[in-house]
PDB file of C-alpha atoms in Angstrom:
ATOM      1  CA  MET A 189       0.000   0.000   0.000  1.00  0.00           C
ATOM      2  CA  LYS A 190       1.806   3.099  -1.229  1.00  0.00           C
ATOM      3  CA  ILE A 191       1.094   6.255   0.798  1.00  0.00           C
ATOM      4  CA  GLN A 192       0.193   8.942  -1.742  1.00  0.00           C
ATOM      5  CA  ASP A 193      -1.419  11.564   0.510  1.00  0.00           C
ATOM      6  CA  PHE A 194       0.757  13.518   2.963  1.00  0.00           C
ATOM      7  CA  VAL A 195       2.221  16.932   3.743  1.00  0.00           C
ATOM      8  CA  VAL A 196       5.934  17.387   3.194  1.00  0.00           C
ATOM      9  CA  LEU A 197       7.367  19.697   5.810  1.00  0.00           C
ATOM     10  CA  ASP A 198      10.659  21.534   6.125  1.00  0.00           C
ATOM     11  CA  LEU A 199      11.689  24.327   8.473  1.00  0.00           C
ATOM     12  CA  GLU A 200      14.675  26.594   8.735  1.00  0.00           C
ATOM     13  CA  THR A 201      15.451  27.531  12.345  1.00  0.00           C
ATOM     14  CA  THR A 202      17.886  29.650  14.362  1.00  0.00           C
ATOM     15  CA  GLY A 203      19.528  26.452  15.635  1.00  0.00           C
ATOM     16  CA  LEU A 204      18.998  22.836  16.627  1.00  0.00           C
ATOM     17  CA  SER A 205      17.427  23.210  20.090  1.00  0.00           C
ATOM     18  CA  VAL A 206      13.628  23.183  20.187  1.00  0.00           C
ATOM     19  CA  LYS A 207      13.700  24.764  23.647  1.00  0.00           C
ATOM     20  CA  GLU A 208      16.188  27.537  22.804  1.00  0.00           C
ATOM     21  CA  ASP A 209      15.760  28.230  19.076  1.00  0.00           C
ATOM     22  CA  GLN A 210      13.020  29.613  16.837  1.00  0.00           C
ATOM     23  CA  ILE A 211      11.544  28.978  13.380  1.00  0.00           C
ATOM     24  CA  LEU A 212      12.772  31.269  10.575  1.00  0.00           C
ATOM     25  CA  GLU A 213      10.978  29.756   7.580  1.00  0.00           C
ATOM     26  CA  ILE A 214       8.245  27.202   6.922  1.00  0.00           C
ATOM     27  CA  GLY A 215       7.886  25.269   3.679  1.00  0.00           C
ATOM     28  CA  ALA A 216       5.018  22.789   3.369  1.00  0.00           C
ATOM     29  CA  VAL A 217       3.761  20.917   0.325  1.00  0.00           C
ATOM     30  CA  LYS A 218       0.449  19.027   0.310  1.00  0.00           C
ATOM     31  CA  VAL A 219       0.572  15.891  -1.827  1.00  0.00           C
ATOM     32  CA  GLN A 220      -2.588  14.021  -2.793  1.00  0.00           C
ATOM     33  CA  GLY A 221      -2.579  11.041  -5.115  1.00  0.00           C
ATOM     34  CA  GLY A 222       1.186  11.495  -5.424  1.00  0.00           C
ATOM     35  CA  GLU A 223       0.785  15.011  -6.906  1.00  0.00           C
ATOM     36  CA  VAL A 224       1.424  18.400  -5.303  1.00  0.00           C
ATOM     37  CA  THR A 225      -1.980  20.039  -4.758  1.00  0.00           C
ATOM     38  CA  ALA A 226      -1.132  22.945  -2.447  1.00  0.00           C
ATOM     39  CA  SER A 227       1.795  24.605  -0.748  1.00  0.00           C
ATOM     40  CA  TYR A 228       2.529  27.013   2.051  1.00  0.00           C
ATOM     41  CA  GLU A 229       5.675  29.063   2.428  1.00  0.00           C
ATOM     42  CA  THR A 230       6.468  31.892   4.808  1.00  0.00           C
ATOM     43  CA  PHE A 231       9.279  33.580   6.627  1.00  0.00           C
ATOM     44  CA  VAL A 232       8.787  33.791  10.393  1.00  0.00           C
ATOM     45  CA  ASN A 233      10.181  36.597  12.510  1.00  0.00           C
ATOM     46  CA  PRO A 234      12.040  34.833  15.353  1.00  0.00           C
ATOM     47  CA  GLY A 235      12.182  37.938  17.545  1.00  0.00           C
ATOM     48  CA  ARG A 236      15.973  37.787  17.632  1.00  0.00           C
ATOM     49  CA  LYS A 237      18.983  38.101  15.366  1.00  0.00           C
ATOM     50  CA  VAL A 238      19.717  35.258  12.971  1.00  0.00           C
ATOM     51  CA  PRO A 239      22.995  33.585  13.994  1.00  0.00           C
ATOM     52  CA  GLU A 240      25.790  34.125  11.474  1.00  0.00           C
ATOM     53  CA  ARG A 241      26.258  30.379  10.914  1.00  0.00           C
ATOM     54  CA  ILE A 242      22.548  30.058  10.015  1.00  0.00           C
ATOM     55  CA  THR A 243      22.801  32.963   7.555  1.00  0.00           C
ATOM     56  CA  GLU A 244      25.829  31.267   5.972  1.00  0.00           C
ATOM     57  CA  LEU A 245      23.919  27.983   5.676  1.00  0.00           C
ATOM     58  CA  THR A 246      20.500  29.273   4.548  1.00  0.00           C
ATOM     59  CA  GLY A 247      21.121  32.737   3.144  1.00  0.00           C
ATOM     60  CA  ILE A 248      18.365  34.057   5.448  1.00  0.00           C
ATOM     61  CA  ARG A 249      19.351  37.459   6.825  1.00  0.00           C
ATOM     62  CA  ASP A 250      17.809  39.619   9.543  1.00  0.00           C
ATOM     63  CA  GLU A 251      16.498  42.188   7.050  1.00  0.00           C
ATOM     64  CA  MET A 252      14.532  39.456   5.242  1.00  0.00           C
ATOM     65  CA  LEU A 253      12.580  38.802   8.465  1.00  0.00           C
ATOM     66  CA  THR A 254      11.887  42.364   9.601  1.00  0.00           C
ATOM     67  CA  ASP A 255       8.317  42.470   8.271  1.00  0.00           C
ATOM     68  CA  ALA A 256       7.668  38.724   8.588  1.00  0.00           C
ATOM     69  CA  PRO A 257       4.872  37.605  10.927  1.00  0.00           C
ATOM     70  CA  GLY A 258       5.634  35.912  14.236  1.00  0.00           C
ATOM     71  CA  ILE A 259       4.935  32.208  14.614  1.00  0.00           C
ATOM     72  CA  SER A 260       1.668  32.879  16.482  1.00  0.00           C
ATOM     73  CA  ARG A 261       0.266  34.488  13.310  1.00  0.00           C
ATOM     74  CA  VAL A 262       1.209  31.657  10.939  1.00  0.00           C
ATOM     75  CA  ILE A 263       0.915  28.427  12.924  1.00  0.00           C
ATOM     76  CA  GLY A 264      -2.840  28.159  12.270  1.00  0.00           C
ATOM     77  CA  LYS A 265      -2.407  28.307   8.480  1.00  0.00           C
ATOM     78  CA  CYS A 266       0.330  25.694   8.614  1.00  0.00           C
ATOM     79  CA  LEU A 267      -1.739  23.309  10.740  1.00  0.00           C
ATOM     80  CA  GLU A 268      -4.741  23.877   8.465  1.00  0.00           C
ATOM     81  CA  LEU A 269      -2.692  22.776   5.435  1.00  0.00           C
ATOM     82  CA  CYS A 270      -1.541  19.673   7.351  1.00  0.00           C
ATOM     83  CA  GLY A 271      -5.117  18.704   8.216  1.00  0.00           C
ATOM     84  CA  ASP A 272      -5.440  14.987   8.966  1.00  0.00           C
ATOM     85  CA  LEU A 273      -2.630  13.956   6.628  1.00  0.00           C
ATOM     86  CA  PRO A 274       0.600  12.336   7.815  1.00  0.00           C
ATOM     87  CA  LEU A 275       3.778  14.402   7.616  1.00  0.00           C
ATOM     88  CA  LEU A 276       6.783  13.558   5.464  1.00  0.00           C
ATOM     89  CA  GLY A 277      10.221  14.980   6.048  1.00  0.00           C
ATOM     90  CA  HIS A 278      13.929  14.345   6.221  1.00  0.00           C
ATOM     91  CA  LYS A 279      14.423  13.929   9.985  1.00  0.00           C
ATOM     92  CA  ILE A 280      10.729  14.784  10.380  1.00  0.00           C
ATOM     93  CA  LEU A 281      10.722  14.688  14.188  1.00  0.00           C
ATOM     94  CA  PHE A 282      12.968  17.784  14.205  1.00  0.00           C
ATOM     95  CA  ASP A 283      10.519  19.864  12.148  1.00  0.00           C
ATOM     96  CA  TYR A 284       7.487  18.399  13.905  1.00  0.00           C
ATOM     97  CA  SER A 285       8.879  19.279  17.348  1.00  0.00           C
ATOM     98  CA  PHE A 286       9.268  22.962  16.439  1.00  0.00           C
ATOM     99  CA  LEU A 287       5.732  23.126  15.020  1.00  0.00           C
ATOM    100  CA  LYS A 288       4.287  21.235  17.967  1.00  0.00           C
ATOM    101  CA  LYS A 289       5.937  23.699  20.357  1.00  0.00           C
ATOM    102  CA  ALA A 290       4.362  26.591  18.441  1.00  0.00           C
ATOM    103  CA  ALA A 291       0.964  24.876  18.368  1.00  0.00           C
ATOM    104  CA  VAL A 292       1.003  24.053  22.088  1.00  0.00           C
ATOM    105  CA  ASN A 293       1.974  27.647  22.903  1.00  0.00           C
ATOM    106  CA  GLU A 294      -1.096  28.812  20.973  1.00  0.00           C
ATOM    107  CA  GLY A 295      -3.355  26.275  22.686  1.00  0.00           C
ATOM    108  CA  MET A 296      -3.727  24.129  19.541  1.00  0.00           C
ATOM    109  CA  GLU A 297      -3.650  20.341  19.199  1.00  0.00           C
ATOM    110  CA  PHE A 298      -1.031  18.912  16.853  1.00  0.00           C
ATOM    111  CA  GLU A 299      -0.687  15.140  17.050  1.00  0.00           C
ATOM    112  CA  LYS A 300       0.605  13.600  13.831  1.00  0.00           C
ATOM    113  CA  GLN A 301       1.966  10.511  12.184  1.00  0.00           C
ATOM    114  CA  GLY A 302       4.959  10.781   9.932  1.00  0.00           C
ATOM    115  CA  ILE A 303       7.280   9.191   7.435  1.00  0.00           C
ATOM    116  CA  ASP A 304      10.984   9.977   7.751  1.00  0.00           C
ATOM    117  CA  THR A 305      13.069   9.898   4.573  1.00  0.00           C
ATOM    118  CA  LEU A 306      16.233  10.010   6.714  1.00  0.00           C
ATOM    119  CA  LYS A 307      15.267   6.691   8.326  1.00  0.00           C
ATOM    120  CA  LEU A 308      14.521   5.258   4.883  1.00  0.00           C
ATOM    121  CA  CYS A 309      17.903   6.441   3.604  1.00  0.00           C
ATOM    122  CA  ARG A 310      19.656   4.899   6.610  1.00  0.00           C
ATOM    123  CA  LYS A 311      18.005   1.581   5.783  1.00  0.00           C
ATOM    124  CA  PHE A 312      18.449   1.532   2.015  1.00  0.00           C
ATOM    125  CA  MET A 313      21.576   3.560   1.182  1.00  0.00           C
ATOM    126  CA  PRO A 314      25.055   2.041   1.443  1.00  0.00           C
ATOM    127  CA  ALA A 315      26.654   2.600   4.865  1.00  0.00           C
ATOM    128  CA  VAL A 316      29.534   4.616   3.362  1.00  0.00           C
ATOM    129  CA  GLU A 317      27.176   7.239   1.904  1.00  0.00           C
ATOM    130  CA  LYS A 318      26.202  10.346   3.860  1.00  0.00           C
ATOM    131  CA  LYS A 319      22.466  10.439   4.596  1.00  0.00           C
ATOM    132  CA  ASN A 320      21.778  14.186   4.887  1.00  0.00           C
ATOM    133  CA  LEU A 321      19.213  15.572   2.432  1.00  0.00           C
ATOM    134  CA  SER A 322      21.786  16.955  -0.023  1.00  0.00           C
ATOM    135  CA  SER A 323      23.750  13.699  -0.139  1.00  0.00           C
ATOM    136  CA  ALA A 324      20.638  11.510  -0.362  1.00  0.00           C
ATOM    137  CA  CYS A 325      19.249  13.625  -3.202  1.00  0.00           C
ATOM    138  CA  ALA A 326      22.563  13.433  -5.050  1.00  0.00           C
ATOM    139  CA  TYR A 327      22.688   9.651  -4.544  1.00  0.00           C
ATOM    140  CA  TYR A 328      19.160   9.166  -5.942  1.00  0.00           C
ATOM    141  CA  GLY A 329      19.476  11.777  -8.697  1.00  0.00           C
ATOM    142  CA  VAL A 330      17.042  14.301  -7.196  1.00  0.00           C
ATOM    143  CA  ASP A 331      17.654  17.972  -8.000  1.00  0.00           C
ATOM    144  CA  LEU A 332      18.135  20.061  -4.870  1.00  0.00           C
ATOM    145  CA  THR A 333      18.560  23.547  -6.221  1.00  0.00           C
ATOM    146  CA  GLY A 334      18.136  26.049  -3.392  1.00  0.00           C
ATOM    147  CA  ALA A 335      19.188  23.693  -0.584  1.00  0.00           C
ATOM    148  CA  HIS A 336      18.580  24.887   2.978  1.00  0.00           C
ATOM    149  CA  ARG A 337      15.541  26.900   2.011  1.00  0.00           C
ATOM    150  CA  ALA A 338      12.335  25.407   3.343  1.00  0.00           C
ATOM    151  CA  SER A 339      10.166  25.126   0.224  1.00  0.00           C
ATOM    152  CA  HIS A 340      13.037  23.830  -1.948  1.00  0.00           C
ATOM    153  CA  ASP A 341      13.946  21.216   0.646  1.00  0.00           C
ATOM    154  CA  ALA A 342      10.290  20.167   1.012  1.00  0.00           C
ATOM    155  CA  LEU A 343       9.918  19.623  -2.747  1.00  0.00           C
ATOM    156  CA  ALA A 344      13.208  17.735  -2.911  1.00  0.00           C
ATOM    157  CA  THR A 345      12.110  15.536   0.011  1.00  0.00           C
ATOM    158  CA  HIS A 346       8.886  14.721  -1.863  1.00  0.00           C
ATOM    159  CA  LYS A 347      10.889  13.710  -4.964  1.00  0.00           C
ATOM    160  CA  LEU A 348      13.334  11.710  -2.828  1.00  0.00           C
ATOM    161  CA  TYR A 349      10.424   9.860  -1.227  1.00  0.00           C
ATOM    162  CA  GLN A 350       9.007   9.038  -4.667  1.00  0.00           C
ATOM    163  CA  ARG A 351      12.394   7.583  -5.729  1.00  0.00           C
ATOM    164  CA  LEU A 352      12.694   5.577  -2.511  1.00  0.00           C
ATOM    165  CA  THR A 353       9.141   4.282  -2.841  1.00  0.00           C
ATOM    166  CA  ALA A 354       9.668   3.267  -6.462  1.00  0.00           C
ATOM    167  CA  ALA A 355      12.886   1.444  -5.606  1.00  0.00           C
ATOM    168  CA  TYR A 356      11.981  -0.244  -2.308  1.00  0.00           C
ATOM    169  CA  GLY A 357       8.304   0.352  -1.500  1.00  0.00           C
ATOM    170  CA  GLU A 358       6.913  -2.974  -2.670  1.00  0.00           C
ATOM    171  CA  ALA A 359       9.536  -5.129  -0.970  1.00  0.00           C
ATOM    172  CA  ALA A 360       9.614  -3.116   2.274  1.00  0.00           C
ATOM    173  CA  GLU A 361       6.055  -1.809   2.535  1.00  0.00           C
ATOM    174  CA  GLU A 362       6.109  -1.570   6.352  1.00  0.00           C
ATOM    175  CA  ASP A 363       9.023   0.887   6.270  1.00  0.00           C
ATOM    176  CA  PHE A 364       6.965   3.322   4.190  1.00  0.00           C
ATOM    177  CA  LEU A 365       3.924   3.480   6.474  1.00  0.00           C
ATOM    178  CA  PRO A 366       3.417   6.519   8.736  1.00  0.00           C
ATOM    179  CA  LYS A 367       4.408   6.070  12.376  1.00  0.00           C
ATOM    180  CA  PRO A 368       3.255   8.159  15.358  1.00  0.00           C
ATOM    181  CA  LEU A 369       5.408  11.240  15.911  1.00  0.00           C
ATOM    182  CA  ILE A 370       5.990  11.609  19.620  1.00  0.00           C
ATOM    183  CA  TYR A 371       7.239  14.834  21.105  1.00  0.00           C
ATOM    184  CA  LYS A 372       6.129  15.985  24.557  1.00  0.00           C
ATOM    185  CA  ILE A 373       6.191  19.683  25.361  1.00  0.00           C
ATOM    186  CA  LYS A 374       4.422  21.956  27.804  1.00  0.00           C
ATOM    187  CA  ARG A 375       3.078  25.395  27.062  1.00  0.00           C
ATOM    188  CA  GLU A 376       5.668  28.091  27.754  1.00  0.00           C
ATOM    189  CA  GLN A 377       4.782  30.624  30.436  1.00  0.00           C
TER     190      GLN A 377
END
């Protein structure tokens, strides 16, 4: 049973700590019947300066975020796009945890299932190959122009998933089914 309906999610953040860092950019792509049917993309003002190393990685600069809305103004639209569909992402628990934190802080429910292309790559790619999104896309011949920008990474993750499914989905069906995403967080005071 090939999963053809999901939302591909990618975030750019100020760092790797859900408790300390903030979302800078959201890219989400709704896929139904294997085809992209909707998308959502926005910068998010983190309320602080973008660390230099993040600007070097993503190209996102402070001046790009000056007029961007805060996460409280965009989380509802993002969750609306997600609806009841499972999430797909490369290390999806990372992106999910940031969105869940934002949802909980706004008093919203956000319990999801997900499919992680990183886990699939760890299972199916040779051990000597790097498994980050750029390396996995290169290995499977997926174009990743605009890497480390949320919407580009989300589209590339969708294409990577399609390649993985075509190559291994029939023989390893269980690996391609959504699993509960578990991240516990309390509302910030």
